[in-house]
Amino acid sequence: MFKSEQIQLGISACLMGEKVRFDSGHKRSHFCVEELGKHVKYQAFCPEVAVGMPVPRPTIRQIRKQDMIHVARPDGSGDVTEAMQAYGKKVAAKMQHLSGYVFCAKSPSCGMERVKVYHENGSGSESVGVGVFAAEVMRANPLMPCEESGRLNDAIIRENFVMRVFTYHKWQCLVETGLTKGKIIQFHSQHKYLLMAHSLKAYKELGQLLAQADFDVQTTASLYIAGLMAGLKNKATRRSHTNTLQHLQGYFKKELNKWQKAELSEQIRDYRNGLVPLLAPLTLLKHYLLAHPKAYLQSQVYLDPYPADLKLRYAY
C-alpha cells in the first residue's frame, strides 16, 4: 500500500506552470502535474528568480572562460555564477526529505545534462554542460533519483524514474523507523525481483553483502542503498524481465496443471518476442497468485512498484 501522499519531489518551478521564465512564460509538464501529481507533492524552485533576476529578464547562458563555466548574459555581463552556486548549495543541503527531483531540460541553471556551453570568443557551443543549480543538488544528494523534463517524454525513462522515486521513498520511510539488520534484509527480500529485472549483477552483489553473518548496520545500509539505487538506474529489458518472470513462474510448478503451465509459458514467450506487453504475463501471474496465495511473492514490489493508474508498464 502506497503512502504516496507523503512523497515529496523537487521540481523546476516553470514545469509546474509558474510563469518564471525569462519571457514570463512557463513549461508546464502535463505528466508531472496531472498524472504523477496525483501521487506526490512538489516543492518548486526557480534558482534564477531566487538569486534576484526579474521576470521578464534577459536570457542567460553558460560561457566557458579560461576553463571555467560562467552563467551570464550572452555578452558576458550580469554574471550570476557565484550567487547561483551559493543558492544551490544552501537549498541542496536541505533536501533530505525529497524522494526525487525533476529539472527543466537544457536550462543553464537547471539542466541535468547536455546544456549548451558557449565559447567566450563566440565561435559556437557544445552541449556538454550541467546546470549550475542542478549540479549542486545532485552533488549533495547522490542517491536521490533525478530526471529532466525532456527525457521524461521517453516512456522507458519515465517508468524507470518513477520506479526509483517510489523505491527510494520506501527506503526513506524505513530509515525513519530506525534501521536494524532484520529490517534491511526484509526490505531487500521485498525488492529482490525488482532488482533482478534491472541488474542481475547488483542482485547478486547485494545478496552477498547482506549474507555476511555480522555486519555493521549503518555501514551496510549505506552500501546497500547505494548499490540498490545504482542497480535500479539500469533500464530493464524484455530479456531481463523475461528472466524475472520465469523465476516467478517457478513458484507455481506444483500448483498449475499442464495447460496452465503451457499458457503461462506462452505468455512469457510472447512477451519476450515483443508480441504482448509486460502486463500480459504479469496479469496471469497475479491471477495464479490469487488462486494460490504465497506470502513471499505477494510481498514482491516487482508486481506493483507504483500505482497502476500511472500506466507506466505499457512501455514494455
mmCIF file of C-alpha atoms in Angstrom:
data_model
loop_
_atom_site.group_PDB
_atom_site.id
_atom_site.type_symbol
_atom_site.label_atom_id
_atom_site.label_comp_id
_atom_site.label_asym_id
_atom_site.label_seq_id
_atom_site.Cartn_x
_atom_site.Cartn_y
_atom_site.Cartn_z
ATOM 1 C CA MET A 1 0.000 0.000 0.000
ATOM 2 C CA PHE A 2 1.469 3.323 -1.085
ATOM 3 C CA LYS A 3 1.898 6.269 1.258
ATOM 4 C CA SER A 4 2.119 8.375 -1.865
ATOM 5 C CA GLU A 5 0.643 11.451 -0.230
ATOM 6 C CA GLN A 6 3.878 11.676 1.750
ATOM 7 C CA ILE A 7 6.178 11.553 -1.270
ATOM 8 C CA GLN A 8 7.757 14.909 -1.957
ATOM 9 C CA LEU A 9 9.642 15.804 -5.120
ATOM 10 C CA GLY A 10 11.659 18.840 -6.040
ATOM 11 C CA ILE A 11 10.826 20.369 -9.401
ATOM 12 C CA SER A 12 11.730 23.344 -11.562
ATOM 13 C CA ALA A 13 9.013 25.934 -10.944
ATOM 14 C CA CYS A 14 8.379 26.500 -14.659
ATOM 15 C CA LEU A 15 7.382 22.836 -15.009
ATOM 16 C CA MET A 16 4.597 23.451 -12.505
ATOM 17 C CA GLY A 17 3.211 26.184 -14.738
ATOM 18 C CA GLU A 18 4.684 29.080 -12.788
ATOM 19 C CA LYS A 19 5.479 31.995 -15.090
ATOM 20 C CA VAL A 20 9.084 32.429 -14.042
ATOM 21 C CA ARG A 21 10.929 32.021 -17.334
ATOM 22 C CA PHE A 22 12.889 34.833 -18.952
ATOM 23 C CA ASP A 23 9.957 35.640 -21.265
ATOM 24 C CA SER A 24 7.340 35.453 -18.464
ATOM 25 C CA GLY A 25 6.298 32.051 -19.765
ATOM 26 C CA HIS A 26 6.405 28.528 -18.354
ATOM 27 C CA LYS A 27 6.971 24.909 -19.456
ATOM 28 C CA ARG A 28 4.175 23.177 -17.604
ATOM 29 C CA SER A 29 4.601 19.392 -17.634
ATOM 30 C CA HIS A 30 1.312 17.547 -18.075
ATOM 31 C CA PHE A 31 2.796 14.290 -16.804
ATOM 32 C CA CYS A 32 4.321 15.839 -13.680
ATOM 33 C CA VAL A 33 1.309 17.968 -12.780
ATOM 34 C CA GLU A 34 -1.698 15.953 -13.946
ATOM 35 C CA GLU A 35 -0.520 12.345 -13.668
ATOM 36 C CA LEU A 36 2.362 11.931 -11.239
ATOM 37 C CA GLY A 37 0.984 14.882 -9.294
ATOM 38 C CA LYS A 38 -1.886 12.692 -8.075
ATOM 39 C CA HIS A 39 0.592 10.724 -6.004
ATOM 40 C CA VAL A 40 3.260 13.197 -4.933
ATOM 41 C CA LYS A 41 3.667 16.683 -3.518
ATOM 42 C CA TYR A 42 6.053 19.127 -5.154
ATOM 43 C CA GLN A 43 8.447 21.693 -3.817
ATOM 44 C CA ALA A 44 9.148 24.107 -6.665
ATOM 45 C CA PHE A 45 12.408 26.004 -7.184
ATOM 46 C CA CYS A 46 13.493 28.661 -9.667
ATOM 47 C CA PRO A 47 17.131 29.494 -8.962
ATOM 48 C CA GLU A 48 17.171 32.368 -11.423
ATOM 49 C CA VAL A 49 14.372 34.188 -9.610
ATOM 50 C CA ALA A 50 15.833 33.133 -6.258
ATOM 51 C CA VAL A 51 19.110 34.959 -6.964
ATOM 52 C CA GLY A 52 17.272 38.163 -7.789
ATOM 53 C CA MET A 53 16.743 38.008 -11.534
ATOM 54 C CA PRO A 54 13.493 39.695 -12.630
ATOM 55 C CA VAL A 55 10.627 38.355 -14.713
ATOM 56 C CA PRO A 56 10.848 39.030 -17.605
ATOM 57 C CA ARG A 57 14.644 39.201 -17.896
ATOM 58 C CA PRO A 58 17.474 38.976 -20.425
ATOM 59 C CA THR A 59 18.447 35.425 -21.362
ATOM 60 C CA ILE A 60 21.450 33.814 -19.713
ATOM 61 C CA ARG A 61 23.770 31.084 -20.916
ATOM 62 C CA GLN A 62 26.786 29.089 -19.821
ATOM 63 C CA ILE A 63 30.020 30.562 -21.132
ATOM 64 C CA ARG A 64 33.441 28.960 -20.863
ATOM 65 C CA LYS A 65 36.103 31.425 -19.798
ATOM 66 C CA GLN A 66 39.614 30.072 -19.271
ATOM 67 C CA ASP A 67 38.327 26.568 -18.449
ATOM 68 C CA MET A 68 35.748 27.947 -16.014
ATOM 69 C CA ILE A 69 31.997 27.902 -16.607
ATOM 70 C CA HIS A 70 30.183 31.161 -16.020
ATOM 71 C CA VAL A 71 26.455 31.859 -16.160
ATOM 72 C CA ALA A 72 25.765 35.262 -17.616
ATOM 73 C CA ARG A 73 24.054 37.168 -20.404
ATOM 74 C CA PRO A 74 25.253 36.385 -23.936
ATOM 75 C CA ASP A 75 27.627 39.380 -23.844
ATOM 76 C CA GLY A 76 29.147 38.179 -20.556
ATOM 77 C CA SER A 77 27.509 40.795 -18.361
ATOM 78 C CA GLY A 78 25.287 40.113 -15.349
ATOM 79 C CA ASP A 79 27.318 37.107 -14.131
ATOM 80 C CA VAL A 80 25.258 35.116 -11.572
ATOM 81 C CA THR A 81 27.515 32.078 -11.285
ATOM 82 C CA GLU A 82 28.589 32.534 -7.676
ATOM 83 C CA ALA A 83 25.133 33.558 -6.491
ATOM 84 C CA MET A 84 23.536 30.547 -8.139
ATOM 85 C CA GLN A 85 26.147 28.156 -6.776
ATOM 86 C CA ALA A 86 25.678 29.561 -3.275
ATOM 87 C CA TYR A 87 21.896 29.250 -3.541
ATOM 88 C CA GLY A 88 22.238 25.712 -4.887
ATOM 89 C CA LYS A 89 24.488 24.643 -2.010
ATOM 90 C CA LYS A 90 22.137 26.217 0.526
ATOM 91 C CA VAL A 91 18.926 24.529 -0.597
ATOM 92 C CA ALA A 92 20.561 21.253 -1.689
ATOM 93 C CA ALA A 93 21.720 20.691 1.889
ATOM 94 C CA LYS A 94 18.072 20.762 2.993
ATOM 95 C CA MET A 95 16.616 18.266 0.510
ATOM 96 C CA GLN A 96 16.927 15.064 2.536
ATOM 97 C CA HIS A 97 13.128 14.894 2.713
ATOM 98 C CA LEU A 98 12.775 14.795 -1.068
ATOM 99 C CA SER A 99 12.443 11.462 -2.866
ATOM 100 C CA GLY A 100 13.340 12.782 -6.315
ATOM 101 C CA TYR A 101 13.764 15.853 -8.491
ATOM 102 C CA VAL A 102 12.577 16.880 -11.950
ATOM 103 C CA PHE A 103 14.714 19.509 -13.675
ATOM 104 C CA CYS A 104 13.901 21.713 -16.661
ATOM 105 C CA ALA A 105 15.850 20.347 -19.625
ATOM 106 C CA LYS A 106 18.692 22.321 -21.238
ATOM 107 C CA SER A 107 18.457 25.215 -18.778
ATOM 108 C CA PRO A 108 21.818 26.841 -17.886
ATOM 109 C CA SER A 109 20.709 26.726 -14.252
ATOM 110 C CA CYS A 110 18.563 23.565 -14.070
ATOM 111 C CA GLY A 111 19.574 21.339 -16.984
ATOM 112 C CA MET A 112 20.693 17.915 -15.820
ATOM 113 C CA GLU A 113 22.848 17.235 -18.867
ATOM 114 C CA ARG A 114 23.595 18.370 -22.437
ATOM 115 C CA VAL A 115 23.375 22.066 -21.532
ATOM 116 C CA LYS A 116 24.922 24.302 -24.181
ATOM 117 C CA VAL A 117 28.276 25.773 -23.166
ATOM 118 C CA TYR A 118 29.279 28.699 -25.360
ATOM 119 C CA HIS A 119 32.832 29.690 -26.198
ATOM 120 C CA GLU A 120 33.881 33.097 -24.914
ATOM 121 C CA ASN A 121 35.018 34.180 -28.349
ATOM 122 C CA GLY A 122 31.588 33.494 -29.812
ATOM 123 C CA SER A 123 32.774 30.654 -32.058
ATOM 124 C CA GLY A 124 29.917 28.311 -31.234
ATOM 125 C CA SER A 125 28.860 25.991 -28.437
ATOM 126 C CA GLU A 126 28.958 22.404 -27.244
ATOM 127 C CA SER A 127 26.139 20.545 -25.460
ATOM 128 C CA VAL A 128 28.305 19.248 -22.652
ATOM 129 C CA GLY A 129 27.217 21.266 -19.611
ATOM 130 C CA VAL A 130 25.221 20.686 -16.450
ATOM 131 C CA GLY A 131 23.036 23.402 -14.968
ATOM 132 C CA VAL A 132 24.831 25.189 -12.134
ATOM 133 C CA PHE A 133 21.938 24.758 -9.691
ATOM 134 C CA ALA A 134 21.234 21.168 -10.794
ATOM 135 C CA ALA A 135 24.883 20.249 -10.284
ATOM 136 C CA GLU A 136 24.762 21.372 -6.648
ATOM 137 C CA VAL A 137 21.526 19.465 -5.992
ATOM 138 C CA MET A 138 22.844 16.234 -7.486
ATOM 139 C CA ARG A 139 26.244 16.567 -5.793
ATOM 140 C CA ALA A 140 24.668 16.967 -2.357
ATOM 141 C CA ASN A 141 22.070 14.214 -2.898
ATOM 142 C CA PRO A 142 23.767 11.465 -4.944
ATOM 143 C CA LEU A 143 21.166 8.779 -4.150
ATOM 144 C CA MET A 144 18.110 10.885 -4.961
ATOM 145 C CA PRO A 145 16.514 9.962 -8.317
ATOM 146 C CA CYS A 146 16.822 12.903 -10.701
ATOM 147 C CA GLU A 147 15.454 13.354 -14.193
ATOM 148 C CA GLU A 148 14.723 16.218 -16.534
ATOM 149 C CA SER A 149 11.507 17.144 -18.264
ATOM 150 C CA GLY A 150 12.608 16.399 -21.818
ATOM 151 C CA ARG A 151 13.791 12.880 -21.037
ATOM 152 C CA LEU A 152 10.517 12.080 -19.290
ATOM 153 C CA ASN A 153 8.887 12.057 -22.716
ATOM 154 C CA ASP A 154 10.635 8.716 -23.224
ATOM 155 C CA ALA A 155 8.265 6.095 -21.793
ATOM 156 C CA ILE A 156 11.009 3.765 -20.532
ATOM 157 C CA ILE A 157 12.998 6.570 -18.878
ATOM 158 C CA ARG A 158 9.769 7.864 -17.306
ATOM 159 C CA GLU A 159 8.907 4.438 -15.885
ATOM 160 C CA ASN A 160 12.418 3.958 -14.554
ATOM 161 C CA PHE A 161 12.425 7.343 -12.832
ATOM 162 C CA VAL A 162 9.044 6.853 -11.141
ATOM 163 C CA MET A 163 10.001 3.330 -10.047
ATOM 164 C CA ARG A 164 13.172 4.682 -8.422
ATOM 165 C CA VAL A 165 11.257 7.503 -6.727
ATOM 166 C CA PHE A 166 8.807 5.096 -5.081
ATOM 167 C CA THR A 167 11.607 2.710 -4.107
ATOM 168 C CA TYR A 168 13.740 5.464 -2.612
ATOM 169 C CA HIS A 169 10.738 6.781 -0.705
ATOM 170 C CA LYS A 170 10.160 3.352 0.839
ATOM 171 C CA TRP A 171 13.790 3.306 1.946
ATOM 172 C CA GLN A 172 13.475 6.789 3.454
ATOM 173 C CA CYS A 173 10.416 5.626 5.396
ATOM 174 C CA LEU A 174 12.354 2.584 6.619
ATOM 175 C CA VAL A 175 15.259 4.753 7.782
ATOM 176 C CA GLU A 176 12.842 6.943 9.758
ATOM 177 C CA THR A 177 11.674 3.909 11.740
ATOM 178 C CA GLY A 178 15.235 3.056 12.761
ATOM 179 C CA LEU A 179 17.363 0.604 10.811
ATOM 180 C CA THR A 180 18.096 -2.903 12.028
ATOM 181 C CA LYS A 181 19.691 -5.882 10.340
ATOM 182 C CA GLY A 182 16.314 -7.585 10.104
ATOM 183 C CA LYS A 183 14.619 -4.572 8.512
ATOM 184 C CA ILE A 184 17.310 -4.227 5.853
ATOM 185 C CA ILE A 185 17.129 -7.925 4.987
ATOM 186 C CA GLN A 186 13.334 -7.775 4.787
ATOM 187 C CA PHE A 187 13.489 -4.688 2.556
ATOM 188 C CA HIS A 188 15.904 -6.466 0.243
ATOM 189 C CA SER A 189 13.727 -9.559 0.211
ATOM 190 C CA GLN A 190 10.765 -7.487 -0.974
ATOM 191 C CA HIS A 191 12.814 -5.808 -3.728
ATOM 192 C CA LYS A 192 14.792 -8.826 -4.959
ATOM 193 C CA TYR A 193 12.878 -9.443 -8.163
ATOM 194 C CA LEU A 194 12.585 -5.750 -8.980
ATOM 195 C CA LEU A 195 16.368 -5.534 -8.705
ATOM 196 C CA MET A 196 16.823 -8.729 -10.703
ATOM 197 C CA ALA A 197 14.893 -7.192 -13.603
ATOM 198 C CA HIS A 198 17.227 -4.193 -13.680
ATOM 199 C CA SER A 199 20.629 -5.561 -12.735
ATOM 200 C CA LEU A 200 21.482 -9.195 -12.165
ATOM 201 C CA LYS A 201 24.972 -8.083 -11.098
ATOM 202 C CA ALA A 202 23.625 -5.798 -8.344
ATOM 203 C CA TYR A 203 21.130 -8.511 -7.351
ATOM 204 C CA LYS A 204 23.976 -10.941 -6.681
ATOM 205 C CA GLU A 205 26.335 -8.423 -5.064
ATOM 206 C CA LEU A 206 23.750 -7.043 -2.627
ATOM 207 C CA GLY A 207 22.665 -10.556 -1.719
ATOM 208 C CA GLN A 208 26.276 -11.369 -0.837
ATOM 209 C CA LEU A 209 26.594 -8.128 1.127
ATOM 210 C CA LEU A 210 23.627 -8.992 3.334
ATOM 211 C CA ALA A 211 24.665 -12.625 3.684
ATOM 212 C CA GLN A 212 27.546 -11.657 5.976
ATOM 213 C CA ALA A 213 26.999 -13.134 9.415
ATOM 214 C CA ASP A 214 27.719 -9.994 11.415
ATOM 215 C CA PHE A 215 27.506 -6.723 9.550
ATOM 216 C CA ASP A 216 27.555 -3.203 10.900
ATOM 217 C CA VAL A 217 24.046 -1.851 10.308
ATOM 218 C CA GLN A 218 24.902 1.726 9.365
ATOM 219 C CA THR A 219 27.856 0.867 7.130
ATOM 220 C CA THR A 220 25.978 -1.923 5.399
ATOM 221 C CA ALA A 221 22.870 0.220 4.992
ATOM 222 C CA SER A 222 24.910 2.909 3.210
ATOM 223 C CA LEU A 223 26.499 0.356 0.887
ATOM 224 C CA TYR A 224 23.181 -1.342 0.283
ATOM 225 C CA ILE A 225 21.106 1.684 -0.711
ATOM 226 C CA ALA A 226 23.912 3.000 -2.914
ATOM 227 C CA GLY A 227 24.092 -0.348 -4.710
ATOM 228 C CA LEU A 228 20.322 -0.649 -4.961
ATOM 229 C CA MET A 229 19.769 2.796 -6.476
ATOM 230 C CA ALA A 230 22.657 2.299 -8.899
ATOM 231 C CA GLY A 231 21.298 -1.087 -9.971
ATOM 232 C CA LEU A 232 17.750 0.177 -10.441
ATOM 233 C CA LYS A 233 19.011 3.021 -12.634
ATOM 234 C CA ASN A 234 19.730 0.433 -15.331
ATOM 235 C CA LYS A 235 16.858 0.185 -17.790
ATOM 236 C CA ALA A 236 15.087 -3.172 -17.663
ATOM 237 C CA THR A 237 14.771 -5.011 -20.987
ATOM 238 C CA ARG A 238 12.459 -7.670 -22.373
ATOM 239 C CA ARG A 239 15.242 -10.162 -21.800
ATOM 240 C CA SER A 240 15.768 -9.199 -18.150
ATOM 241 C CA HIS A 241 12.030 -9.055 -17.461
ATOM 242 C CA THR A 242 11.653 -12.478 -19.059
ATOM 243 C CA ASN A 243 14.311 -13.907 -16.763
ATOM 244 C CA THR A 244 12.493 -12.443 -13.756
ATOM 245 C CA LEU A 245 9.097 -13.710 -14.922
ATOM 246 C CA GLN A 246 10.497 -17.203 -15.350
ATOM 247 C CA HIS A 247 11.790 -17.139 -11.771
ATOM 248 C CA LEU A 248 8.330 -16.148 -10.551
ATOM 249 C CA GLN A 249 6.774 -18.844 -12.720
ATOM 250 C CA GLY A 250 8.828 -21.433 -10.872
ATOM 251 C CA TYR A 251 6.903 -20.829 -7.653
ATOM 252 C CA PHE A 252 3.764 -22.341 -9.223
ATOM 253 C CA LYS A 253 5.206 -25.550 -10.639
ATOM 254 C CA LYS A 254 3.327 -27.697 -8.106
ATOM 255 C CA GLU A 255 0.000 -25.860 -8.270
ATOM 256 C CA LEU A 256 -0.623 -25.450 -12.006
ATOM 257 C CA ASN A 257 -1.782 -28.175 -14.353
ATOM 258 C CA LYS A 258 -0.034 -28.727 -17.659
ATOM 259 C CA TRP A 259 -2.427 -26.475 -19.611
ATOM 260 C CA GLN A 260 -1.989 -23.621 -17.153
ATOM 261 C CA LYS A 261 1.779 -24.035 -17.228
ATOM 262 C CA ALA A 262 1.710 -24.007 -21.013
ATOM 263 C CA GLU A 263 -0.444 -20.868 -21.073
ATOM 264 C CA LEU A 264 1.875 -19.013 -18.711
ATOM 265 C CA SER A 265 4.957 -20.122 -20.632
ATOM 266 C CA GLU A 266 3.342 -18.949 -23.859
ATOM 267 C CA GLN A 267 2.535 -15.536 -22.373
ATOM 268 C CA ILE A 268 6.111 -15.106 -21.184
ATOM 269 C CA ARG A 269 7.466 -16.255 -24.552
ATOM 270 C CA ASP A 270 5.143 -13.888 -26.440
ATOM 271 C CA TYR A 271 6.288 -11.054 -24.205
ATOM 272 C CA ARG A 272 9.947 -11.916 -24.859
ATOM 273 C CA ASN A 273 9.251 -11.816 -28.616
ATOM 274 C CA GLY A 274 7.503 -8.454 -28.420
ATOM 275 C CA LEU A 275 4.005 -9.752 -29.205
ATOM 276 C CA VAL A 276 2.362 -8.700 -25.916
ATOM 277 C CA PRO A 277 3.178 -6.076 -23.248
ATOM 278 C CA LEU A 278 4.652 -6.897 -19.854
ATOM 279 C CA LEU A 279 1.197 -6.563 -18.313
ATOM 280 C CA ALA A 280 0.034 -9.731 -20.084
ATOM 281 C CA PRO A 281 2.230 -12.297 -18.261
ATOM 282 C CA LEU A 282 2.130 -10.191 -15.075
ATOM 283 C CA THR A 283 -1.662 -10.233 -15.036
ATOM 284 C CA LEU A 284 -1.696 -14.008 -15.436
ATOM 285 C CA LEU A 285 0.891 -14.427 -12.664
ATOM 286 C CA LYS A 286 -1.216 -12.246 -10.354
ATOM 287 C CA HIS A 287 -4.277 -14.336 -11.210
ATOM 288 C CA TYR A 288 -2.481 -17.511 -10.165
ATOM 289 C CA LEU A 289 -1.178 -15.764 -7.058
ATOM 290 C CA LEU A 290 -4.749 -15.002 -6.007
ATOM 291 C CA ALA A 291 -5.723 -18.622 -6.592
ATOM 292 C CA HIS A 292 -2.605 -19.958 -4.860
ATOM 293 C CA PRO A 293 -1.515 -17.344 -2.274
ATOM 294 C CA LYS A 294 2.196 -17.201 -1.471
ATOM 295 C CA ALA A 295 3.219 -14.629 1.127
ATOM 296 C CA TYR A 296 6.735 -14.244 -0.259
ATOM 297 C CA LEU A 297 5.531 -13.461 -3.770
ATOM 298 C CA GLN A 298 2.740 -11.228 -2.534
ATOM 299 C CA SER A 299 5.376 -9.089 -0.815
ATOM 300 C CA GLN A 300 7.338 -8.568 -4.040
ATOM 301 C CA VAL A 301 7.483 -4.899 -5.085
ATOM 302 C CA TYR A 302 8.173 -6.050 -8.658
ATOM 303 C CA LEU A 303 4.496 -6.907 -9.101
ATOM 304 C CA ASP A 304 3.326 -3.361 -8.242
ATOM 305 C CA PRO A 305 6.238 -0.915 -7.942
ATOM 306 C CA TYR A 306 3.981 2.159 -8.207
ATOM 307 C CA PRO A 307 0.259 2.973 -8.593
ATOM 308 C CA ALA A 308 -1.312 1.204 -11.559
ATOM 309 C CA ASP A 309 -3.144 4.318 -12.745
ATOM 310 C CA LEU A 310 0.166 5.793 -13.899
ATOM 311 C CA LYS A 311 0.046 3.210 -16.712
ATOM 312 C CA LEU A 312 3.826 3.099 -16.977
ATOM 313 C CA ARG A 313 4.334 -0.558 -17.823
ATOM 314 C CA TYR A 314 2.702 -0.185 -21.207
ATOM 315 C CA ALA A 315 6.155 0.884 -22.395
ATOM 316 C CA TYR A 316 7.483 -2.679 -22.108
#
